[in-house]
Amino acid sequence: MNSNCNIYIFSAPIQSGKTTLLMNWVEHQQNVCGILNPEIDGRRKLFDIAAKSLIDFETTANTTTEELISVGRFHFYKKAFDHAQSILLQSIKQNHEWLIVDEVGKLELHQQKGLEPAITHLINHYKFKNPTGNLLLIIRDTLLNECILYYGLENATIINKDFFSAQQKKDLYGLVVCGGQSKRMGTDKSLIDYHGKPQRYFLYDLLQSCCEKVFISCNQSQLKNISVGYETIVDAPQHQNIGPMAALLSAFEKYPNKSFVLIGCDYPFVNITEIQTLINAREINTMAVCYTNRQSFLEPLLALYENSSFAQLINAFHHQNYSLRHFLEEVNAKQIIGSAELTMSVDTPEAYQIAKANIIR
């Protein structure tokens, strides 16, 4: 059956940032293989996604005696194409969620060179062998229809840049931390209005644009005051009175396979750009990413905690180590230096007046 249900085509104009977008995307994925052709110092390189290695790909025709393959004014090492084909053919023997091919173009269509015959083999494999993973072909818009006809990809799924934004949100949940009793502020900090609505709802709405799901973390007494339509995670009884760690532990115990962006209600200058920067900074082998102020003071409520950190978080809890800041230090969290405004924690009436005066709606 020729369904092409697991073949995707990412198509966009030439020089529109396709490869750059994919380089950024694969950096945060854990089960992706294949090849990309990033431009570095004005020349295309061949990037092996799984091995994270680069080799020379493009050259000038008069600077080498090696065998070249040319398309228009561009010249490429044939041995680099041979290496690329080897990577692709080896990749289908492994169990990857995504196999990426950057890109299918004129060499393959018009000269049957470049990545041929590996491309034909890959497409037939995904069309007829029904593997568990997905094949992602990169094709410039001007060649899209020709490629679909040539390779019989009429049932492939055509995607654009929005697809990768949706993929980035997958398995990432947002958690708005209301906080405790707010004794120094004298009122519930999560209800303070900086942006036309209570801060907990403002942050909830921000996180919705970059997370699969969002929750307000609160204690039992706060729950009755949460407006209808906002999902919540209440601090579990066994985690009460241990500070912000209660919010994160309660969330992980309910959703152990998810990662969480944790944002505290006492940071009035948080915006969507800074949340996205936090998400973009994720790395495969890093358990957490957090903002830090200019004095290298880690901000555990401006942070992203991967689900891989859950076991170590539980261990810290059992040893009565309840400080999330200490936890971030222990797991060697990746740090992003935030602005003075972003990392300004507002927890007194005086600080509130200063913050309110500096916020422009």
mmCIF file with all atom_site columns, C-alpha atoms in Angstrom, residues 152-340:
data_model
loop_
_atom_site.group_PDB
_atom_site.id
_atom_site.type_symbol
_atom_site.label_atom_id
_atom_site.label_alt_id
_atom_site.label_comp_id
_atom_site.label_asym_id
_atom_site.label_entity_id
_atom_site.label_seq_id
_atom_site.pdbx_PDB_ins_code
_atom_site.Cartn_x
_atom_site.Cartn_y
_atom_site.Cartn_z
_atom_site.occupancy
_atom_site.B_iso_or_equiv
_atom_site.pdbx_formal_charge
_atom_site.auth_seq_id
_atom_site.auth_comp_id
_atom_site.auth_asym_id
_atom_site.auth_atom_id
_atom_site.pdbx_PDB_model_num
ATOM 1   C CA . GLY A 1 152 ? 5.438   9.336  -6.394 1.00 0.00 ? 152 GLY A CA 1
ATOM 2   C CA . LEU A 1 153 ? 4.942   11.374 -3.225 1.00 0.00 ? 153 LEU A CA 1
ATOM 3   C CA . GLU A 1 154 ? 1.356   12.458 -3.830 1.00 0.00 ? 154 GLU A CA 1
ATOM 4   C CA . ASN A 1 155 ? 0.307   11.315 -0.347 1.00 0.00 ? 155 ASN A CA 1
ATOM 5   C CA . ALA A 1 156 ? 3.251   12.776 1.553  1.00 0.00 ? 156 ALA A CA 1
ATOM 6   C CA . THR A 1 157 ? 2.503   15.433 4.178  1.00 0.00 ? 157 THR A CA 1
ATOM 7   C CA . ILE A 1 158 ? 3.655   18.935 3.204  1.00 0.00 ? 158 ILE A CA 1
ATOM 8   C CA . ILE A 1 159 ? 4.788   20.993 6.190  1.00 0.00 ? 159 ILE A CA 1
ATOM 9   C CA . ASN A 1 160 ? 6.042   24.522 6.828  1.00 0.00 ? 160 ASN A CA 1
ATOM 10  C CA . LYS A 1 161 ? 7.943   26.302 9.609  1.00 0.00 ? 161 LYS A CA 1
ATOM 11  C CA . ASP A 1 162 ? 4.932   26.176 11.947 1.00 0.00 ? 162 ASP A CA 1
ATOM 12  C CA . PHE A 1 163 ? 5.309   22.398 12.157 1.00 0.00 ? 163 PHE A CA 1
ATOM 13  C CA . PHE A 1 164 ? 8.600   22.718 14.014 1.00 0.00 ? 164 PHE A CA 1
ATOM 14  C CA . SER A 1 165 ? 7.144   25.163 16.515 1.00 0.00 ? 165 SER A CA 1
ATOM 15  C CA . ALA A 1 166 ? 4.424   22.616 17.292 1.00 0.00 ? 166 ALA A CA 1
ATOM 16  C CA . GLN A 1 167 ? 7.019   19.834 17.602 1.00 0.00 ? 167 GLN A CA 1
ATOM 17  C CA . GLN A 1 168 ? 9.030   21.936 20.023 1.00 0.00 ? 168 GLN A CA 1
ATOM 18  C CA . LYS A 1 169 ? 5.987   22.222 22.297 1.00 0.00 ? 169 LYS A CA 1
ATOM 19  C CA . LYS A 1 170 ? 5.512   18.456 22.375 1.00 0.00 ? 170 LYS A CA 1
ATOM 20  C CA . ASP A 1 171 ? 5.997   16.968 25.866 1.00 0.00 ? 171 ASP A CA 1
ATOM 21  C CA . LEU A 1 172 ? 6.822   20.404 27.312 1.00 0.00 ? 172 LEU A CA 1
ATOM 22  C CA . TYR A 1 173 ? 4.433   21.692 29.965 1.00 0.00 ? 173 TYR A CA 1
ATOM 23  C CA . GLY A 1 174 ? 4.309   25.128 31.539 1.00 0.00 ? 174 GLY A CA 1
ATOM 24  C CA . LEU A 1 175 ? 3.944   25.635 35.281 1.00 0.00 ? 175 LEU A CA 1
ATOM 25  C CA . VAL A 1 176 ? 3.030   28.993 36.818 1.00 0.00 ? 176 VAL A CA 1
ATOM 26  C CA . VAL A 1 177 ? 4.120   28.977 40.455 1.00 0.00 ? 177 VAL A CA 1
ATOM 27  C CA . CYS A 1 178 ? 1.800   31.041 42.642 1.00 0.00 ? 178 CYS A CA 1
ATOM 28  C CA . GLY A 1 179 ? 4.085   30.946 45.642 1.00 0.00 ? 179 GLY A CA 1
ATOM 29  C CA . GLY A 1 180 ? 3.397   30.642 49.338 1.00 0.00 ? 180 GLY A CA 1
ATOM 30  C CA . GLN A 1 181 ? 1.913   33.051 51.834 1.00 0.00 ? 181 GLN A CA 1
ATOM 31  C CA . SER A 1 182 ? 3.525   36.226 50.385 1.00 0.00 ? 182 SER A CA 1
ATOM 32  C CA . LYS A 1 183 ? 4.170   37.558 53.905 1.00 0.00 ? 183 LYS A CA 1
ATOM 33  C CA . ARG A 1 184 ? 6.596   40.288 52.840 1.00 0.00 ? 184 ARG A CA 1
ATOM 34  C CA . MET A 1 185 ? 4.279   41.511 50.075 1.00 0.00 ? 185 MET A CA 1
ATOM 35  C CA . GLY A 1 186 ? 1.237   41.428 52.349 1.00 0.00 ? 186 GLY A CA 1
ATOM 36  C CA . THR A 1 187 ? -0.974  40.099 49.555 1.00 0.00 ? 187 THR A CA 1
ATOM 37  C CA . ASP A 1 188 ? -0.998  37.139 47.156 1.00 0.00 ? 188 ASP A CA 1
ATOM 38  C CA . LYS A 1 189 ? 1.695   37.975 44.575 1.00 0.00 ? 189 LYS A CA 1
ATOM 39  C CA . SER A 1 190 ? -0.022  35.857 41.939 1.00 0.00 ? 190 SER A CA 1
ATOM 40  C CA . LEU A 1 191 ? -3.040  38.186 42.001 1.00 0.00 ? 191 LEU A CA 1
ATOM 41  C CA . ILE A 1 192 ? -1.103  41.403 41.423 1.00 0.00 ? 192 ILE A CA 1
ATOM 42  C CA . ASP A 1 193 ? -2.051  43.152 38.178 1.00 0.00 ? 193 ASP A CA 1
ATOM 43  C CA . TYR A 1 194 ? 0.947   44.327 36.159 1.00 0.00 ? 194 TYR A CA 1
ATOM 44  C CA . HIS A 1 195 ? -0.385  43.760 32.634 1.00 0.00 ? 195 HIS A CA 1
ATOM 45  C CA . GLY A 1 196 ? -4.155  44.157 32.829 1.00 0.00 ? 196 GLY A CA 1
ATOM 46  C CA . LYS A 1 197 ? -4.878  40.830 34.534 1.00 0.00 ? 197 LYS A CA 1
ATOM 47  C CA . PRO A 1 198 ? -3.624  38.931 37.612 1.00 0.00 ? 198 PRO A CA 1
ATOM 48  C CA . GLN A 1 199 ? -0.027  37.856 37.114 1.00 0.00 ? 199 GLN A CA 1
ATOM 49  C CA . ARG A 1 200 ? -0.796  34.139 37.346 1.00 0.00 ? 200 ARG A CA 1
ATOM 50  C CA . TYR A 1 201 ? -3.181  34.377 34.379 1.00 0.00 ? 201 TYR A CA 1
ATOM 51  C CA . PHE A 1 202 ? -0.836  36.625 32.423 1.00 0.00 ? 202 PHE A CA 1
ATOM 52  C CA . LEU A 1 203 ? 1.974   34.052 32.748 1.00 0.00 ? 203 LEU A CA 1
ATOM 53  C CA . TYR A 1 204 ? -0.415  31.182 31.983 1.00 0.00 ? 204 TYR A CA 1
ATOM 54  C CA . ASP A 1 205 ? -1.380  32.845 28.700 1.00 0.00 ? 205 ASP A CA 1
ATOM 55  C CA . LEU A 1 206 ? 2.278   33.493 27.810 1.00 0.00 ? 206 LEU A CA 1
ATOM 56  C CA . LEU A 1 207 ? 3.243   29.872 28.354 1.00 0.00 ? 207 LEU A CA 1
ATOM 57  C CA . GLN A 1 208 ? 0.352   28.563 26.264 1.00 0.00 ? 208 GLN A CA 1
ATOM 58  C CA . SER A 1 209 ? 2.010   29.824 23.099 1.00 0.00 ? 209 SER A CA 1
ATOM 59  C CA . CYS A 1 210 ? 5.126   27.696 23.615 1.00 0.00 ? 210 CYS A CA 1
ATOM 60  C CA . CYS A 1 211 ? 4.033   24.713 25.745 1.00 0.00 ? 211 CYS A CA 1
ATOM 61  C CA . GLU A 1 212 ? 1.799   21.731 25.010 1.00 0.00 ? 212 GLU A CA 1
ATOM 62  C CA . LYS A 1 213 ? -0.175  22.315 28.217 1.00 0.00 ? 213 LYS A CA 1
ATOM 63  C CA . VAL A 1 214 ? -0.020  24.842 31.049 1.00 0.00 ? 214 VAL A CA 1
ATOM 64  C CA . PHE A 1 215 ? -0.938  24.604 34.731 1.00 0.00 ? 215 PHE A CA 1
ATOM 65  C CA . ILE A 1 216 ? -1.130  26.951 37.682 1.00 0.00 ? 216 ILE A CA 1
ATOM 66  C CA . SER A 1 217 ? 0.683   25.465 40.651 1.00 0.00 ? 217 SER A CA 1
ATOM 67  C CA . CYS A 1 218 ? -1.040  26.379 43.896 1.00 0.00 ? 218 CYS A CA 1
ATOM 68  C CA . ASN A 1 219 ? -1.680  25.189 47.423 1.00 0.00 ? 219 ASN A CA 1
ATOM 69  C CA . GLN A 1 220 ? -5.033  23.930 48.638 1.00 0.00 ? 220 GLN A CA 1
ATOM 70  C CA . SER A 1 221 ? -6.115  27.303 50.043 1.00 0.00 ? 221 SER A CA 1
ATOM 71  C CA . GLN A 1 222 ? -5.425  29.078 46.723 1.00 0.00 ? 222 GLN A CA 1
ATOM 72  C CA . LEU A 1 223 ? -7.300  26.506 44.649 1.00 0.00 ? 223 LEU A CA 1
ATOM 73  C CA . LYS A 1 224 ? -10.789 27.842 45.414 1.00 0.00 ? 224 LYS A CA 1
ATOM 74  C CA . ASN A 1 225 ? -9.827  31.251 43.983 1.00 0.00 ? 225 ASN A CA 1
ATOM 75  C CA . ILE A 1 226 ? -8.510  30.028 40.608 1.00 0.00 ? 226 ILE A CA 1
ATOM 76  C CA . SER A 1 227 ? -10.774 31.194 37.798 1.00 0.00 ? 227 SER A CA 1
ATOM 77  C CA . VAL A 1 228 ? -12.667 28.667 35.697 1.00 0.00 ? 228 VAL A CA 1
ATOM 78  C CA . GLY A 1 229 ? -10.794 27.601 32.554 1.00 0.00 ? 229 GLY A CA 1
ATOM 79  C CA . TYR A 1 230 ? -7.321  27.504 34.086 1.00 0.00 ? 230 TYR A CA 1
ATOM 80  C CA . GLU A 1 231 ? -5.869  24.061 34.775 1.00 0.00 ? 231 GLU A CA 1
ATOM 81  C CA . THR A 1 232 ? -4.142  23.534 38.108 1.00 0.00 ? 232 THR A CA 1
ATOM 82  C CA . ILE A 1 233 ? -1.754  21.228 39.932 1.00 0.00 ? 233 ILE A CA 1
ATOM 83  C CA . VAL A 1 234 ? -2.173  21.387 43.694 1.00 0.00 ? 234 VAL A CA 1
ATOM 84  C CA . ASP A 1 235 ? 0.829   20.755 45.923 1.00 0.00 ? 235 ASP A CA 1
ATOM 85  C CA . ALA A 1 236 ? 0.754   17.113 47.018 1.00 0.00 ? 236 ALA A CA 1
ATOM 86  C CA . PRO A 1 237 ? 0.291   16.654 50.791 1.00 0.00 ? 237 PRO A CA 1
ATOM 87  C CA . GLN A 1 238 ? 3.721   15.045 51.214 1.00 0.00 ? 238 GLN A CA 1
ATOM 88  C CA . HIS A 1 239 ? 5.402   18.072 49.627 1.00 0.00 ? 239 HIS A CA 1
ATOM 89  C CA . GLN A 1 240 ? 3.755   20.924 51.476 1.00 0.00 ? 240 GLN A CA 1
ATOM 90  C CA . ASN A 1 241 ? 5.840   23.582 53.211 1.00 0.00 ? 241 ASN A CA 1
ATOM 91  C CA . ILE A 1 242 ? 9.078   22.900 51.311 1.00 0.00 ? 242 ILE A CA 1
ATOM 92  C CA . GLY A 1 243 ? 8.978   25.916 49.014 1.00 0.00 ? 243 GLY A CA 1
ATOM 93  C CA . PRO A 1 244 ? 8.946   25.878 45.196 1.00 0.00 ? 244 PRO A CA 1
ATOM 94  C CA . MET A 1 245 ? 10.256  22.310 45.082 1.00 0.00 ? 245 MET A CA 1
ATOM 95  C CA . ALA A 1 246 ? 6.736   21.272 46.105 1.00 0.00 ? 246 ALA A CA 1
ATOM 96  C CA . ALA A 1 247 ? 5.353   22.674 42.846 1.00 0.00 ? 247 ALA A CA 1
ATOM 97  C CA . LEU A 1 248 ? 7.890   20.883 40.670 1.00 0.00 ? 248 LEU A CA 1
ATOM 98  C CA . LEU A 1 249 ? 7.707   17.550 42.477 1.00 0.00 ? 249 LEU A CA 1
ATOM 99  C CA . SER A 1 250 ? 3.905   17.562 42.441 1.00 0.00 ? 250 SER A CA 1
ATOM 100 C CA . ALA A 1 251 ? 3.960   18.284 38.699 1.00 0.00 ? 251 ALA A CA 1
ATOM 101 C CA . PHE A 1 252 ? 6.521   15.572 37.902 1.00 0.00 ? 252 PHE A CA 1
ATOM 102 C CA . GLU A 1 253 ? 4.672   12.995 39.968 1.00 0.00 ? 253 GLU A CA 1
ATOM 103 C CA . LYS A 1 254 ? 1.525   13.680 37.981 1.00 0.00 ? 254 LYS A CA 1
ATOM 104 C CA . TYR A 1 255 ? 3.272   13.869 34.592 1.00 0.00 ? 255 TYR A CA 1
ATOM 105 C CA . PRO A 1 256 ? 6.615   12.001 34.921 1.00 0.00 ? 256 PRO A CA 1
ATOM 106 C CA . ASN A 1 257 ? 7.270   11.888 31.177 1.00 0.00 ? 257 ASN A CA 1
ATOM 107 C CA . LYS A 1 258 ? 6.939   15.622 30.645 1.00 0.00 ? 258 LYS A CA 1
ATOM 108 C CA . SER A 1 259 ? 9.416   18.458 31.036 1.00 0.00 ? 259 SER A CA 1
ATOM 109 C CA . PHE A 1 260 ? 8.398   21.701 32.742 1.00 0.00 ? 260 PHE A CA 1
ATOM 110 C CA . VAL A 1 261 ? 9.014   25.405 32.269 1.00 0.00 ? 261 VAL A CA 1
ATOM 111 C CA . LEU A 1 262 ? 8.742   26.868 35.756 1.00 0.00 ? 262 LEU A CA 1
ATOM 112 C CA . ILE A 1 263 ? 7.895   30.579 36.039 1.00 0.00 ? 263 ILE A CA 1
ATOM 113 C CA . GLY A 1 264 ? 7.291   32.364 39.332 1.00 0.00 ? 264 GLY A CA 1
ATOM 114 C CA . CYS A 1 265 ? 4.648   35.058 39.771 1.00 0.00 ? 265 CYS A CA 1
ATOM 115 C CA . ASP A 1 266 ? 7.141   37.477 41.334 1.00 0.00 ? 266 ASP A CA 1
ATOM 116 C CA . TYR A 1 267 ? 8.894   38.185 38.001 1.00 0.00 ? 267 TYR A CA 1
ATOM 117 C CA . PRO A 1 268 ? 6.748   40.899 36.354 1.00 0.00 ? 268 PRO A CA 1
ATOM 118 C CA . PHE A 1 269 ? 9.087   41.561 33.421 1.00 0.00 ? 269 PHE A CA 1
ATOM 119 C CA . VAL A 1 270 ? 8.925   38.063 31.890 1.00 0.00 ? 270 VAL A CA 1
ATOM 120 C CA . ASN A 1 271 ? 7.857   38.088 28.243 1.00 0.00 ? 271 ASN A CA 1
ATOM 121 C CA . ILE A 1 272 ? 7.412   35.516 25.509 1.00 0.00 ? 272 ILE A CA 1
ATOM 122 C CA . THR A 1 273 ? 10.836  36.200 23.973 1.00 0.00 ? 273 THR A CA 1
ATOM 123 C CA . GLU A 1 274 ? 12.621  35.310 27.201 1.00 0.00 ? 274 GLU A CA 1
ATOM 124 C CA . ILE A 1 275 ? 10.561  32.144 27.681 1.00 0.00 ? 275 ILE A CA 1
ATOM 125 C CA . GLN A 1 276 ? 11.355  31.070 24.124 1.00 0.00 ? 276 GLN A CA 1
ATOM 126 C CA . THR A 1 277 ? 15.045  31.792 24.709 1.00 0.00 ? 277 THR A CA 1
ATOM 127 C CA . LEU A 1 278 ? 14.914  29.435 27.687 1.00 0.00 ? 278 LEU A CA 1
ATOM 128 C CA . ILE A 1 279 ? 13.325  26.717 25.561 1.00 0.00 ? 279 ILE A CA 1
ATOM 129 C CA . ASN A 1 280 ? 15.748  27.206 22.669 1.00 0.00 ? 280 ASN A CA 1
ATOM 130 C CA . ALA A 1 281 ? 18.675  26.731 25.052 1.00 0.00 ? 281 ALA A CA 1
ATOM 131 C CA . ARG A 1 282 ? 17.756  23.097 25.793 1.00 0.00 ? 282 ARG A CA 1
ATOM 132 C CA . GLU A 1 283 ? 20.423  20.490 25.139 1.00 0.00 ? 283 GLU A CA 1
ATOM 133 C CA . ILE A 1 284 ? 20.102  16.718 24.973 1.00 0.00 ? 284 ILE A CA 1
ATOM 134 C CA . ASN A 1 285 ? 22.435  15.951 27.891 1.00 0.00 ? 285 ASN A CA 1
ATOM 135 C CA . THR A 1 286 ? 21.402  18.865 30.111 1.00 0.00 ? 286 THR A CA 1
ATOM 136 C CA . MET A 1 287 ? 18.871  18.276 32.907 1.00 0.00 ? 287 MET A CA 1
ATOM 137 C CA . ALA A 1 288 ? 17.880  21.918 33.311 1.00 0.00 ? 288 ALA A CA 1
ATOM 138 C CA . VAL A 1 289 ? 18.245  25.408 31.895 1.00 0.00 ? 289 VAL A CA 1
ATOM 139 C CA . CYS A 1 290 ? 17.859  28.514 34.014 1.00 0.00 ? 290 CYS A CA 1
ATOM 140 C CA . TYR A 1 291 ? 18.297  32.243 33.974 1.00 0.00 ? 291 TYR A CA 1
ATOM 141 C CA . THR A 1 292 ? 20.931  33.811 36.181 1.00 0.00 ? 292 THR A CA 1
ATOM 142 C CA . ASN A 1 293 ? 21.426  37.437 37.129 1.00 0.00 ? 293 ASN A CA 1
ATOM 143 C CA . ARG A 1 294 ? 24.596  39.444 36.516 1.00 0.00 ? 294 ARG A CA 1
ATOM 144 C CA . GLN A 1 295 ? 26.025  38.195 39.812 1.00 0.00 ? 295 GLN A CA 1
ATOM 145 C CA . SER A 1 296 ? 25.629  34.535 38.700 1.00 0.00 ? 296 SER A CA 1
ATOM 146 C CA . PHE A 1 297 ? 22.707  34.047 41.081 1.00 0.00 ? 297 PHE A CA 1
ATOM 147 C CA . LEU A 1 298 ? 20.613  31.194 39.670 1.00 0.00 ? 298 LEU A CA 1
ATOM 148 C CA . GLU A 1 299 ? 16.869  31.788 39.291 1.00 0.00 ? 299 GLU A CA 1
ATOM 149 C CA . PRO A 1 300 ? 15.032  28.458 39.881 1.00 0.00 ? 300 PRO A CA 1
ATOM 150 C CA . LEU A 1 301 ? 11.654  30.021 39.034 1.00 0.00 ? 301 LEU A CA 1
ATOM 151 C CA . LEU A 1 302 ? 12.894  31.194 35.661 1.00 0.00 ? 302 LEU A CA 1
ATOM 152 C CA . ALA A 1 303 ? 13.945  27.741 34.570 1.00 0.00 ? 303 ALA A CA 1
ATOM 153 C CA . LEU A 1 304 ? 13.215  24.653 32.494 1.00 0.00 ? 304 LEU A CA 1
ATOM 154 C CA . TYR A 1 305 ? 13.493  21.219 34.117 1.00 0.00 ? 305 TYR A CA 1
ATOM 155 C CA . GLU A 1 306 ? 13.790  18.172 31.849 1.00 0.00 ? 306 GLU A CA 1
ATOM 156 C CA . ASN A 1 307 ? 11.978  14.971 32.838 1.00 0.00 ? 307 ASN A CA 1
ATOM 157 C CA . SER A 1 308 ? 15.426  13.364 33.147 1.00 0.00 ? 308 SER A CA 1
ATOM 158 C CA . SER A 1 309 ? 15.926  15.450 36.301 1.00 0.00 ? 309 SER A CA 1
ATOM 159 C CA . PHE A 1 310 ? 12.947  13.889 38.124 1.00 0.00 ? 310 PHE A CA 1
ATOM 160 C CA . ALA A 1 311 ? 14.863  11.003 39.722 1.00 0.00 ? 311 ALA A CA 1
ATOM 161 C CA . GLN A 1 312 ? 17.573  13.291 41.046 1.00 0.00 ? 312 GLN A CA 1
ATOM 162 C CA . LEU A 1 313 ? 14.939  15.727 42.313 1.00 0.00 ? 313 LEU A CA 1
ATOM 163 C CA . ILE A 1 314 ? 13.261  12.909 44.261 1.00 0.00 ? 314 ILE A CA 1
ATOM 164 C CA . ASN A 1 315 ? 16.629  11.962 45.704 1.00 0.00 ? 315 ASN A CA 1
ATOM 165 C CA . ALA A 1 316 ? 17.205  15.546 46.855 1.00 0.00 ? 316 ALA A CA 1
ATOM 166 C CA . PHE A 1 317 ? 13.773  15.553 48.487 1.00 0.00 ? 317 PHE A CA 1
ATOM 167 C CA . HIS A 1 318 ? 14.454  12.331 50.392 1.00 0.00 ? 318 HIS A CA 1
ATOM 168 C CA . HIS A 1 319 ? 17.674  13.871 51.710 1.00 0.00 ? 319 HIS A CA 1
ATOM 169 C CA . GLN A 1 320 ? 15.690  16.969 52.780 1.00 0.00 ? 320 GLN A CA 1
ATOM 170 C CA . ASN A 1 321 ? 17.532  19.154 50.295 1.00 0.00 ? 321 ASN A CA 1
ATOM 171 C CA . TYR A 1 322 ? 14.610  21.375 49.315 1.00 0.00 ? 322 TYR A CA 1
ATOM 172 C CA . SER A 1 323 ? 16.469  24.205 47.590 1.00 0.00 ? 323 SER A CA 1
ATOM 173 C CA . LEU A 1 324 ? 15.849  24.300 43.836 1.00 0.00 ? 324 LEU A CA 1
ATOM 174 C CA . ARG A 1 325 ? 18.754  26.705 43.465 1.00 0.00 ? 325 ARG A CA 1
ATOM 175 C CA . HIS A 1 326 ? 21.068  24.163 45.054 1.00 0.00 ? 326 HIS A CA 1
ATOM 176 C CA . PHE A 1 327 ? 19.534  21.467 42.849 1.00 0.00 ? 327 PHE A CA 1
ATOM 177 C CA . LEU A 1 328 ? 20.316  23.486 39.710 1.00 0.00 ? 328 LEU A CA 1
ATOM 178 C CA . GLU A 1 329 ? 23.904  23.804 40.849 1.00 0.00 ? 329 GLU A CA 1
ATOM 179 C CA . GLU A 1 330 ? 24.116  20.059 41.541 1.00 0.00 ? 330 GLU A CA 1
ATOM 180 C CA . VAL A 1 331 ? 22.890  19.075 38.063 1.00 0.00 ? 331 VAL A CA 1
ATOM 181 C CA . ASN A 1 332 ? 25.116  21.685 36.416 1.00 0.00 ? 332 ASN A CA 1
ATOM 182 C CA . ALA A 1 333 ? 22.172  23.458 34.797 1.00 0.00 ? 333 ALA A CA 1
ATOM 183 C CA . LYS A 1 334 ? 22.843  25.431 31.652 1.00 0.00 ? 334 LYS A CA 1
ATOM 184 C CA . GLN A 1 335 ? 22.776  29.125 32.523 1.00 0.00 ? 335 GLN A CA 1
ATOM 185 C CA . ILE A 1 336 ? 21.509  32.122 30.569 1.00 0.00 ? 336 ILE A CA 1
ATOM 186 C CA . ILE A 1 337 ? 22.385  35.598 31.820 1.00 0.00 ? 337 ILE A CA 1
ATOM 187 C CA . GLY A 1 338 ? 19.149  37.568 32.151 1.00 0.00 ? 338 GLY A CA 1
ATOM 188 C CA . SER A 1 339 ? 18.647  41.292 32.239 1.00 0.00 ? 339 SER A CA 1
ATOM 189 C CA . ALA A 1 340 ? 18.414  43.144 35.549 1.00 0.00 ? 340 ALA A CA 1
#
